[in-house]
Short mmCIF file of C-alpha atoms and ligand atoms in Angstrom, two decimals:
data_model
loop_
_atom_site.label_atom_id
_atom_site.label_comp_id
_atom_site.label_asym_id
_atom_site.label_seq_id
_atom_site.Cartn_x
_atom_site.Cartn_y
_atom_site.Cartn_z
CA MET X 1 10.01 16.12 51.73
CA ALA X 2 8.58 19.38 52.87
CA GLY X 3 8.98 22.79 51.51
CA GLU X 4 8.10 24.44 48.32
CA SER X 5 8.46 22.20 45.36
CA LYS X 6 9.48 24.14 42.40
CA PRO X 7 7.60 23.18 39.31
CA THR X 8 10.08 21.36 37.21
CA THR X 9 10.06 21.64 33.52
CA LYS X 10 8.73 18.62 31.74
CA VAL X 11 11.41 18.82 29.19
CA PRO X 12 14.69 17.60 30.55
CA GLU X 13 17.42 20.09 30.53
CA ILE X 14 19.79 18.96 27.90
CA ARG X 15 22.87 20.58 26.64
CA SER X 16 25.12 19.79 23.80
CA GLY X 17 27.72 17.28 24.81
CA ASP X 18 25.35 15.34 27.01
CA ILE X 19 24.97 11.63 26.52
CA VAL X 20 21.34 10.71 26.10
CA VAL X 21 19.34 7.60 25.46
CA ILE X 22 16.44 7.61 23.07
CA LEU X 23 13.17 6.44 24.58
CA HIS X 24 10.85 6.30 21.64
CA GLY X 25 10.88 5.74 17.96
CA LYS X 26 12.91 3.62 15.66
CA ASP X 27 16.09 4.45 17.50
CA ALA X 28 14.74 3.65 20.95
CA GLY X 29 17.44 2.37 23.23
CA LYS X 30 20.23 3.95 21.30
CA ARG X 31 22.62 6.27 22.92
CA GLY X 32 24.32 9.22 21.50
CA LYS X 33 25.95 12.47 22.19
CA VAL X 34 23.93 15.60 21.82
CA ASP X 35 25.32 17.53 18.98
CA ARG X 36 22.97 20.44 19.04
CA VAL X 37 20.03 21.68 21.06
CA ILE X 38 17.34 23.49 19.19
CA HIS X 39 15.01 25.73 21.12
CA GLY X 40 11.42 26.39 20.25
CA THR X 41 11.73 29.44 18.14
CA GLY X 42 13.79 29.02 15.09
CA VAL X 43 13.34 25.30 14.89
CA ALA X 44 14.10 24.15 11.45
CA LYS X 45 11.02 23.30 9.48
CA THR X 46 12.55 19.91 8.89
CA ALA X 47 12.00 19.13 12.53
CA GLY X 48 8.57 17.95 11.57
CA ARG X 49 6.20 18.84 14.31
CA TRP X 50 5.90 22.48 14.81
CA ARG X 51 4.53 23.50 18.14
CA GLY X 52 4.04 27.10 17.44
CA GLU X 53 5.51 30.09 19.03
CA SER X 54 3.94 29.50 22.41
CA GLY X 55 5.27 26.01 22.84
CA ARG X 56 8.48 25.22 24.62
CA ALA X 57 9.61 22.96 21.91
CA LEU X 58 13.05 21.67 22.41
CA SER X 59 14.72 19.30 20.07
CA VAL X 60 18.07 17.72 20.11
CA VAL X 61 20.26 16.57 17.31
CA ILE X 62 22.15 13.48 18.35
CA ALA X 63 25.14 12.33 16.44
CA GLY X 64 24.46 9.10 14.62
CA VAL X 65 20.85 8.83 15.71
CA ASN X 66 17.62 9.36 13.85
CA ILE X 67 19.46 9.44 10.61
CA ALA X 68 17.52 10.46 7.61
CA LYS X 69 18.91 9.16 4.39
CA ARG X 70 18.66 11.93 1.96
CA HIS X 71 18.84 10.88 -1.59
CA THR X 72 20.12 13.75 -3.53
CA LYS X 73 20.03 13.85 -7.25
CA PRO X 74 22.84 15.24 -9.23
CA ARG X 75 21.83 18.62 -10.35
CA GLN X 76 23.12 21.67 -11.97
CA THR X 77 23.25 24.86 -10.09
CA MET X 78 24.01 28.22 -11.48
CA SER X 79 26.59 30.09 -9.56
CA GLN X 80 26.83 33.82 -9.47
CA ASN X 81 29.19 34.12 -12.34
CA SER X 82 26.93 32.07 -14.56
CA GLN X 83 29.04 28.99 -14.36
CA THR X 84 27.17 25.79 -14.05
CA GLN X 85 28.24 23.51 -11.29
CA ILE X 86 27.34 19.92 -10.99
CA GLN X 87 26.31 18.83 -7.58
CA GLN X 88 27.01 15.21 -7.04
CA GLY X 89 24.12 13.00 -6.18
CA GLY X 90 24.17 10.36 -3.56
CA ILE X 91 22.94 9.48 -0.17
CA VAL X 92 23.56 11.88 2.63
CA ASP X 93 23.20 10.81 6.21
CA LYS X 94 21.65 13.59 8.11
CA PRO X 95 20.79 13.33 11.79
CA MET X 96 17.35 14.77 12.34
CA PRO X 97 16.26 16.53 15.50
CA ILE X 98 14.43 14.48 18.09
CA ASP X 99 11.94 15.94 20.48
CA ALA X 100 13.73 16.42 23.76
CA SER X 101 10.89 14.74 25.63
CA ASN X 102 11.81 11.53 23.85
CA VAL X 103 15.26 11.32 25.30
CA MET X 104 16.77 11.07 28.73
CA VAL X 105 20.14 12.09 29.94
CA VAL X 106 22.60 9.36 30.82
CA CYS X 107 24.99 10.11 33.62
CA PRO X 108 28.54 9.78 32.34
CA ARG X 109 29.72 8.68 35.75
CA CYS X 110 27.30 6.05 36.95
CA ASP X 111 26.13 5.22 33.45
CA ARG X 112 22.49 5.28 34.39
CA VAL X 113 19.61 7.08 32.88
CA THR X 114 19.04 9.93 35.20
CA ARG X 115 16.85 12.80 36.03
CA VAL X 116 18.72 16.02 35.94
CA LYS X 117 18.70 17.75 39.26
CA HIS X 118 19.87 21.13 40.15
CA GLU X 119 22.11 21.84 43.02
CA ARG X 120 23.27 25.13 44.29
CA LEU X 121 26.91 25.54 44.98
CA GLY X 122 28.28 27.61 47.77
CA SER X 123 28.99 30.28 45.26
CA GLY X 124 25.29 30.44 44.45
CA GLN X 125 25.85 28.95 41.09
CA SER X 126 23.37 26.31 40.07
CA VAL X 127 24.73 23.18 38.51
CA ARG X 128 23.09 20.15 37.01
CA VAL X 129 23.73 16.96 38.91
CA CYS X 130 22.87 13.32 38.46
CA SER X 131 19.97 12.27 40.66
CA HIS X 132 21.73 8.98 41.45
CA CYS X 133 25.33 9.76 42.16
CA ARG X 134 25.04 13.53 42.48
CA GLU X 135 27.90 13.98 40.13
CA GLN X 136 27.88 17.18 38.19
CA LEU X 137 26.77 16.78 34.65
CA GLU X 138 28.42 19.82 33.30
CA ALA X 139 30.50 18.89 30.37
CA GLY X 140 34.12 19.47 31.04
CA ALA X 141 33.55 20.07 34.72
ZN1 LIG L 1 25.29 9.43 38.10
#
């Protein structure tokens, strides 16, 4: 392959709605649908690792994966009008963000883990395609 090779980003391009497979961690091998993509700045502190403002941190929240069981205690909170409210305790399942470099996109068509490629349409629009079957990965396309 000749020609200029554009430097590709190390982090796969993931969008909400994509099906991904988890590569590392306790949920390795699991699949899930991306619920939310969190970009570097503004990452919730709960994301754990904080790469700083210069990093291209990208995390994804995947439904049903990397669940943190949050034990919440019943507690009283004071609302604005000085009424006490009881918050029920219990266990809350909360999907935690996963570093995007730990997941790979699964092609919904050929069902294989794929590298996301970009292809330019005649209109000049760039779309994400599966590197295996070349099917567009755009959700709802
Ligand atoms: Zn495919």
